[in-house]
Amino acid sequence: LSFDTQATIRKAKHLIALYESHGIDRKRVLIKLAGTWEGIQAAKALEAEGIHCNMTLLFSLIQAAACGAVNAKLISPFVGRITDWYKAKLGSTWNDVNNGGANDPGVTSVKRIFHYYKHFGIATEIMGASFRNTSQILELAGCDLLTISPELLGELQKSTVAVEKKLNANNAASALASENIIQLKLDESHFRLQLNNDAMATEKLAEGIRNFCIDTEKLEALLSN
């Protein structure tokens, strides 16, 4: 479904119909879609009908900008998976001091998206996800939403470190200017080219779709027994 807009729309409507047949309002449901071009176009159609979407497997600014342009309710940038990719690529040259904290690749990716959204008035909510440590969480304090594992919540509960609001919409314009980021072109060809030019985002998106397919097949097998 990640590469079939119409099939995704049909599946989403089917799921919403099941919820509504049990008296559950569609406003309480988020349909989780991959951040492919086809998935984003499906979100555009679904959001127009009041079916809210959570855009997942999101690893790049171009994906985030495209999701914002179609008024997706929520994006879930995968902080930890981004960091995992860079850590694997750097190998023995990776340094936790130089590449961690505020310089963590996953953290900087979400910060860039946050500043882009706030500067250009994009209402889509940002929910940082897939954290590997509490440092990543603390560096994104101020983000719209964060989804945190019970283990890391436990570590935060025990911590005595002061939590400082690191993300501030008032700093958006200066942050984008410092990185020379301008409003992106979001037609299909520009989207595909910019995504293709980001090796990390391309590889992690493809890997994520493969893994979701495997999990779906496992679930279907369990349900058929």
GROMACS .gro file of C-alpha atoms in nm, residues 110-212:
model
  103
  110VAL     CA    1   1.382   1.695   1.396
  111LYS     CA    2   1.502   2.043   1.493
  112ARG     CA    3   1.523   2.133   1.124
  113ILE     CA    4   1.169   2.009   1.066
  114PHE     CA    5   1.040   2.192   1.374
  115HIS     CA    6   1.190   2.523   1.263
  116TYR     CA    7   1.066   2.476   0.906
  117TYR     CA    8   0.711   2.409   1.023
  118LYS     CA    9   0.701   2.697   1.268
  119HIS     CA   10   0.855   2.949   1.029
  120PHE     CA   11   0.620   2.865   0.741
  121GLY     CA   12   0.310   2.831   0.960
  122ILE     CA   13   0.254   2.460   0.902
  123ALA     CA   14  -0.006   2.322   1.143
  124THR     CA   15   0.093   1.954   1.118
  125GLU     CA   16   0.206   1.823   1.457
  126ILE     CA   17   0.557   1.683   1.502
  127MET     CA   18   0.588   1.376   1.725
  128GLY     CA   19   0.951   1.271   1.772
  129ALA     CA   20   0.978   0.892   1.796
  130SER     CA   21   1.220   0.599   1.811
  131PHE     CA   22   1.451   0.732   2.080
  132ARG     CA   23   1.771   0.551   2.179
  133ASN     CA   24   1.857   0.749   2.492
  134THR     CA   25   1.729   1.026   2.720
  135SER     CA   26   1.974   1.278   2.575
  136GLN     CA   27   1.784   1.272   2.246
  137ILE     CA   28   1.459   1.333   2.433
  138LEU     CA   29   1.597   1.622   2.637
  139GLU     CA   30   1.745   1.787   2.329
  140LEU     CA   31   1.396   1.791   2.172
  141ALA     CA   32   1.215   1.935   2.473
  142GLY     CA   33   0.962   2.180   2.331
  143CYS     CA   34   0.865   1.961   2.036
  144ASP     CA   35   0.488   1.935   1.980
  145LEU     CA   36   0.477   1.572   2.095
  146LEU     CA   37   0.719   1.294   2.186
  147THR     CA   38   0.647   0.922   2.207
  148ILE     CA   39   0.877   0.762   2.464
  149SER     CA   40   0.929   0.401   2.568
  150PRO     CA   41   0.853   0.293   2.929
  151GLU     CA   42   1.225   0.223   2.984
  152LEU     CA   43   1.332   0.574   2.888
  153LEU     CA   44   1.041   0.725   3.081
  154GLY     CA   45   1.173   0.538   3.383
  155GLU     CA   46   1.520   0.684   3.333
  156LEU     CA   47   1.376   1.032   3.301
  157GLN     CA   48   1.173   0.986   3.618
  158LYS     CA   49   1.489   0.900   3.813
  159SER     CA   50   1.693   1.181   3.660
  160THR     CA   51   1.768   1.504   3.845
  161VAL     CA   52   1.882   1.687   3.530
  162ALA     CA   53   1.691   2.009   3.471
  163VAL     CA   54   1.475   2.001   3.159
  164GLU     CA   55   1.534   2.303   2.940
  165LYS     CA   56   1.304   2.394   2.652
  166LYS     CA   57   1.539   2.348   2.356
  167LEU     CA   58   1.289   2.400   2.072
  168ASN     CA   59   1.127   2.741   2.043
  169ALA     CA   60   0.914   2.862   1.754
  170ASN     CA   61   1.049   3.215   1.804
  171ASN     CA   62   1.393   3.096   1.690
  172ALA     CA   63   1.267   2.934   1.370
  173ALA     CA   64   1.361   3.204   1.121
  174SER     CA   65   1.716   3.249   1.246
  175ALA     CA   66   1.770   2.872   1.270
  176LEU     CA   67   1.666   2.820   0.907
  177ALA     CA   68   1.878   3.113   0.792
  178SER     CA   69   2.185   2.971   0.965
  179GLU     CA   70   2.141   2.646   0.769
  180ASN     CA   71   2.048   2.826   0.447
  181ILE     CA   72   1.713   2.644   0.429
  182ILE     CA   73   1.444   2.798   0.209
  183GLN     CA   74   1.088   2.687   0.132
  184LEU     CA   75   1.105   2.364  -0.066
  185LYS     CA   76   0.946   2.285  -0.401
  186LEU     CA   77   0.697   2.006  -0.341
  187ASP     CA   78   0.587   1.875  -0.678
  188GLU     CA   79   0.643   1.503  -0.741
  189SER     CA   80   0.969   1.533  -0.936
  190HIS     CA   81   1.135   1.759  -0.678
  191PHE     CA   82   1.013   1.538  -0.395
  192ARG     CA   83   1.151   1.220  -0.553
  193LEU     CA   84   1.482   1.380  -0.647
  194GLN     CA   85   1.547   1.532  -0.304
  195LEU     CA   86   1.451   1.209  -0.130
  196ASN     CA   87   1.673   1.013  -0.370
  197ASN     CA   88   1.964   1.249  -0.297
  198ASP     CA   89   1.934   1.175   0.075
  199ALA     CA   90   2.094   0.831   0.105
  200MET     CA   91   1.998   0.792   0.470
  201ALA     CA   92   1.631   0.876   0.418
  202THR     CA   93   1.607   0.660   0.106
  203GLU     CA   94   1.764   0.357   0.272
  204LYS     CA   95   1.573   0.387   0.600
  205LEU     CA   96   1.240   0.441   0.422
  206ALA     CA   97   1.292   0.130   0.208
  207GLU     CA   98   1.408  -0.074   0.507
  208GLY     CA   99   1.110   0.039   0.713
  209ILE     CA  100   0.860  -0.055   0.444
  210ARG     CA  101   1.019  -0.400   0.408
  211ASN     CA  102   0.997  -0.456   0.784
  212PHE     CA  103   0.637  -0.334   0.804
   0.00000   0.00000   0.00000
